[in-house]
PDB file of C-alpha atoms and ligand atoms in Angstrom:
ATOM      1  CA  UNK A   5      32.481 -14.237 -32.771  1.00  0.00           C
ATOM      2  CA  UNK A   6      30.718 -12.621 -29.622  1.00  0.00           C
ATOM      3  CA  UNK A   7      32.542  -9.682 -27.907  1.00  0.00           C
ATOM      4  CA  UNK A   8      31.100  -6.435 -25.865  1.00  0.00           C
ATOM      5  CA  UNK A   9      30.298  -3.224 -26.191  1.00  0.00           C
ATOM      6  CA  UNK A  10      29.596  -0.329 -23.998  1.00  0.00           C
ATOM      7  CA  UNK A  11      27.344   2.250 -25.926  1.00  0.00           C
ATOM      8  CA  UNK A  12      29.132   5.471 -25.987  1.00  0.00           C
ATOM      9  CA  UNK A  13      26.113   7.424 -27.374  1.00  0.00           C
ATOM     10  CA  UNK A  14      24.444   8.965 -24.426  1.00  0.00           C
ATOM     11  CA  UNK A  15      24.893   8.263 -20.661  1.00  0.00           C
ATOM     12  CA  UNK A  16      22.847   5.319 -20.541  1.00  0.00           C
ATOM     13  CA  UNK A  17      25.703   3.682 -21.373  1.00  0.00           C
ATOM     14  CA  UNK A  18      23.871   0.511 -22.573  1.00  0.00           C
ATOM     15  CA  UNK A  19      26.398  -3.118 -21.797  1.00  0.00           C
ATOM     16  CA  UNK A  20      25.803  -4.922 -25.684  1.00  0.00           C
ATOM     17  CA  UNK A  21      27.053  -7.789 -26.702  1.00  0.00           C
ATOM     18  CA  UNK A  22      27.204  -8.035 -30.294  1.00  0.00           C
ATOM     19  CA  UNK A  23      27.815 -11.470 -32.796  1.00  0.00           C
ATOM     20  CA  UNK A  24      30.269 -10.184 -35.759  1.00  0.00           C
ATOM     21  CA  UNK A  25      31.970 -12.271 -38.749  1.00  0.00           C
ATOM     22  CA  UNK A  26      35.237  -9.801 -39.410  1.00  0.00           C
ATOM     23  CA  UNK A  27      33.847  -6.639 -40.257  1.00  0.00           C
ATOM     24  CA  UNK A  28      30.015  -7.777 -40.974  1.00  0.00           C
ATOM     25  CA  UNK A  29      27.555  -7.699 -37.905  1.00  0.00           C
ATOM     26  CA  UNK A  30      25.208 -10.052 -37.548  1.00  0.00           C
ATOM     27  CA  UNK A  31      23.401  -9.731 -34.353  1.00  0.00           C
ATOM     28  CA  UNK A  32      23.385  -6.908 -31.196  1.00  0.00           C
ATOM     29  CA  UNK A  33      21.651  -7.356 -27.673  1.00  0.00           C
ATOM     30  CA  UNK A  34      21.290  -4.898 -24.797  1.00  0.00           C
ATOM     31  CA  UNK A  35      20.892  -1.858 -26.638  1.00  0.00           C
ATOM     32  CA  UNK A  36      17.841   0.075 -25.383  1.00  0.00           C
ATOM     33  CA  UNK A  37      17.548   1.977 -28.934  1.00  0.00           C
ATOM     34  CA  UNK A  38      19.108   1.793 -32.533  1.00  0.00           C
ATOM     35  CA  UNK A  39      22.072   4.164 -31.809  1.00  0.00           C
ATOM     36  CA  UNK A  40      23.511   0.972 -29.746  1.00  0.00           C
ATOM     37  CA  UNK A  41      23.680  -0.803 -33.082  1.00  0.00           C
ATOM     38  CA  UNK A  42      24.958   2.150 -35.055  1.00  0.00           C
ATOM     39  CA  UNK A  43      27.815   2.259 -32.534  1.00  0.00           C
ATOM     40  CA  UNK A  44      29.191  -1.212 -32.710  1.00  0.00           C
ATOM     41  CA  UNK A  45      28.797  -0.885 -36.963  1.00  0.00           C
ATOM     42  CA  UNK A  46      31.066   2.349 -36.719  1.00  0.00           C
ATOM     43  CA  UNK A  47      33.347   0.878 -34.417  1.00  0.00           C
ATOM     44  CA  UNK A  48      33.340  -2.253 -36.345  1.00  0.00           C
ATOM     45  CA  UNK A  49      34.036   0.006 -39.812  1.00  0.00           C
ATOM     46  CA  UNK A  50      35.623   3.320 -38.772  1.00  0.00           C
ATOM     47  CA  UNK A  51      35.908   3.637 -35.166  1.00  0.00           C
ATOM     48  CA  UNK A  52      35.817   7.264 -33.792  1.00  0.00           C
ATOM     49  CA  UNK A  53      36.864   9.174 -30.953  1.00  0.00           C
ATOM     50  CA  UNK A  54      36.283  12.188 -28.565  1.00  0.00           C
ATOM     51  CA  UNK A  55      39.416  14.119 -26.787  1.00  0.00           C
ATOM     52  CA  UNK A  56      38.245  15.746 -23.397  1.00  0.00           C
ATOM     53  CA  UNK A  57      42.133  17.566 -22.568  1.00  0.00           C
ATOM     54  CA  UNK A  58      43.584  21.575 -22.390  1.00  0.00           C
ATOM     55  CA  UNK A  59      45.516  24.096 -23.783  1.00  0.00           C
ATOM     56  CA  UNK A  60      48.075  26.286 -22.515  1.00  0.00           C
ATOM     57  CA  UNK A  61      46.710  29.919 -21.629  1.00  0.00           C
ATOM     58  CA  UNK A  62      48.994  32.874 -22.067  1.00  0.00           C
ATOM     59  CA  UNK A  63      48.622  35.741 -19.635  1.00  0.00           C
ATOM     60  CA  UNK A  64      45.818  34.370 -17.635  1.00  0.00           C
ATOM     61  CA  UNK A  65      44.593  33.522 -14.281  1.00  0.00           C
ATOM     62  CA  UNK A  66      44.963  30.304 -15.123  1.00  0.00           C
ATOM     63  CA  UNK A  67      47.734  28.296 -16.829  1.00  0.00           C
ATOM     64  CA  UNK A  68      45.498  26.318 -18.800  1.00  0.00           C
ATOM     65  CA  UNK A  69      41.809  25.756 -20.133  1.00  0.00           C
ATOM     66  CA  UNK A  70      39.896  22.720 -20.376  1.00  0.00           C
ATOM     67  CA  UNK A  71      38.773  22.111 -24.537  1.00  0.00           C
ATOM     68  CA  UNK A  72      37.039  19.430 -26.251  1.00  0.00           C
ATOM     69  CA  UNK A  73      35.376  18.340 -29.469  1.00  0.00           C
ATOM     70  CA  UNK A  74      32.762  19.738 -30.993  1.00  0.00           C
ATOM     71  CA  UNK A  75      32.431  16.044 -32.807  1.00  0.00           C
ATOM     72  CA  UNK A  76      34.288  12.124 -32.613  1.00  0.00           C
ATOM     73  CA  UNK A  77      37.576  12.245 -34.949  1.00  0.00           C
ATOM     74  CA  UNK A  78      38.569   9.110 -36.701  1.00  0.00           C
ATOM     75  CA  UNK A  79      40.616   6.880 -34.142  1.00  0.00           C
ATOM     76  CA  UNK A  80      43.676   6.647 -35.955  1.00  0.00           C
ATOM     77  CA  UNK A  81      44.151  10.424 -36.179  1.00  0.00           C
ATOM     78  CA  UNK A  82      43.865  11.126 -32.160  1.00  0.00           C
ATOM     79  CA  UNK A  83      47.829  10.991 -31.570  1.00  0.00           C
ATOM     80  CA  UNK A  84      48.101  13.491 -33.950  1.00  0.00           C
ATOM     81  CA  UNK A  85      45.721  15.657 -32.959  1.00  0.00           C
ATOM     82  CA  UNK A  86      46.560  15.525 -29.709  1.00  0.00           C
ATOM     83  CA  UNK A  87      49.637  16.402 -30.662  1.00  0.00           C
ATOM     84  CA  UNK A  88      48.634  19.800 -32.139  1.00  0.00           C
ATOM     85  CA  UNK A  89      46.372  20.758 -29.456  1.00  0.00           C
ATOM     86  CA  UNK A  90      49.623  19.524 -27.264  1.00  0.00           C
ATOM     87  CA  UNK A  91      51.297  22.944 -28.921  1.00  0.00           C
ATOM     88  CA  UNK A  92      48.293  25.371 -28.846  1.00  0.00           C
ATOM     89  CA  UNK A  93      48.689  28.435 -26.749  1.00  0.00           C
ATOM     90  CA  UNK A  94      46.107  31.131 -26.565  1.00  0.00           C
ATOM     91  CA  UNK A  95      46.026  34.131 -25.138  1.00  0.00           C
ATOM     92  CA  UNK A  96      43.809  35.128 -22.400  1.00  0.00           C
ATOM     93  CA  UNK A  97      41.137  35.917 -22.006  1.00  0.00           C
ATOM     94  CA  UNK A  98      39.224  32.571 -23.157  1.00  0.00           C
ATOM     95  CA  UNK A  99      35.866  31.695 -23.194  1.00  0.00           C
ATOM     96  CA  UNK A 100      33.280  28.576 -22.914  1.00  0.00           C
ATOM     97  CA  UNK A 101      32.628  27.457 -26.691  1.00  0.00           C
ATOM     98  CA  UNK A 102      35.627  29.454 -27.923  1.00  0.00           C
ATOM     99  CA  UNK A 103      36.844  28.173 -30.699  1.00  0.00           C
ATOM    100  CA  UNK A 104      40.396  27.282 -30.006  1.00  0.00           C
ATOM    101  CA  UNK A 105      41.719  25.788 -33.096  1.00  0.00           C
ATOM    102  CA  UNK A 106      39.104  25.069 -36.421  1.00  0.00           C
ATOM    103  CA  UNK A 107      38.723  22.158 -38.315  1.00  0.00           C
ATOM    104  CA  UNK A 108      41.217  19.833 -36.650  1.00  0.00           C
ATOM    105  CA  UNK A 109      43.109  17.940 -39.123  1.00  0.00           C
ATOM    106  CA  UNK A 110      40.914  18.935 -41.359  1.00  0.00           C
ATOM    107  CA  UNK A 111      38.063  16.297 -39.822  1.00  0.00           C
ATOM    108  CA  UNK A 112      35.367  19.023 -39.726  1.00  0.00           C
ATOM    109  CA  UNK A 113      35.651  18.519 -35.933  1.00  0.00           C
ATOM    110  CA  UNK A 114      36.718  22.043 -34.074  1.00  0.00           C
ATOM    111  CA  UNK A 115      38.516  22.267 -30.724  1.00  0.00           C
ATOM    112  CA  UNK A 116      36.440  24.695 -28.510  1.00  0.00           C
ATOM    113  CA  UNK A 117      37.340  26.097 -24.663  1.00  0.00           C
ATOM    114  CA  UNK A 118      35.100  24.440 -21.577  1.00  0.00           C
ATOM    115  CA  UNK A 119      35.862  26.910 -19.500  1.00  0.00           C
ATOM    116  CA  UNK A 120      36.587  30.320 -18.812  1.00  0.00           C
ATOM    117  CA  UNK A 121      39.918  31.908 -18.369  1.00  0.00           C
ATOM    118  CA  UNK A 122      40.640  35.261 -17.419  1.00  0.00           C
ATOM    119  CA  UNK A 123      43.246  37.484 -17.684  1.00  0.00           C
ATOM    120  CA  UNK A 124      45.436  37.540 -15.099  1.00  0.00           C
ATOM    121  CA  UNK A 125      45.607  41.667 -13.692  1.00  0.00           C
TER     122      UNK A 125
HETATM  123  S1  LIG B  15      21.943   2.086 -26.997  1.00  0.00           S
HETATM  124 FE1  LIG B  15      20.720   3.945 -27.022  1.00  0.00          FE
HETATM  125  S2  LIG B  15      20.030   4.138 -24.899  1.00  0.00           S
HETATM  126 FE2  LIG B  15      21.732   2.697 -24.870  1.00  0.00          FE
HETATM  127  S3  LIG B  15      23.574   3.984 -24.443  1.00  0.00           S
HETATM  128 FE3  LIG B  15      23.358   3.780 -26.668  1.00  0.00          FE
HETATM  129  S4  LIG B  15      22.243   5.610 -27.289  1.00  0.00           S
HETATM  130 FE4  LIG B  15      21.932   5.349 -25.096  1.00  0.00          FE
END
């Protein structure tokens, strides 16, 4: 069975087609390096994901700061995840690379701030 793929890896974003029987892949074109491969054979096996959302800030400038992943969380543990970061508040002030909640889950993955929010005077 032939069906695509767009390389998540870096922002080449390579277009791959890739031949699979079930879970087993058997061929990949239009990857530009290895990681294209790797890509389809973890979304083929365990298929992971990045969140890019916010959090509600407490007492600052702003009513909310921009957080992501520090690493892809399996796929079928997003809604839940988003879920807690859905009820995180911190308090201002907040800072880039903050760590806003540790070890999501318990994936290894932690949510940190993107952004900087102060606190409101
Ligand atoms: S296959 Fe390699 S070059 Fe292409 S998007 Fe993936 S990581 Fe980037």
């Amino acid at each position: 069975m032939l069906k695509e793929y767009v390389c998540i890896m870096c922002p080449r974003g390579c277009e791959m087609e890739a031949e699979t029987n079930g879970k087993e892949l058997i061929s990949v074109t239009g990857n530009l390096c290895p990681k294209g491969k790797d890509y389809i054979f973890q979304e083929l096996t365990a298929p992971k994901r990045n969140i890019a959302t916010s959090v509600l800030v407490k007492g600052g400038e702003l009513p909310l700061a921009s957080v992501r992943l520090t690493k892809p969380i399996p796929r079928e543990d997003i809604f839940r995840a988003m879920e807690q970061i859905r009820r995180t508040e911190v308090q201002a002030p907040v800072f880039i690379d903050q760590v806003i909640i540790g070890n999501l889950l318990g994936t290894g993955s932690n949510v940190i701030a993107t952004k900087n929010v102060e606190k409101m005077d």
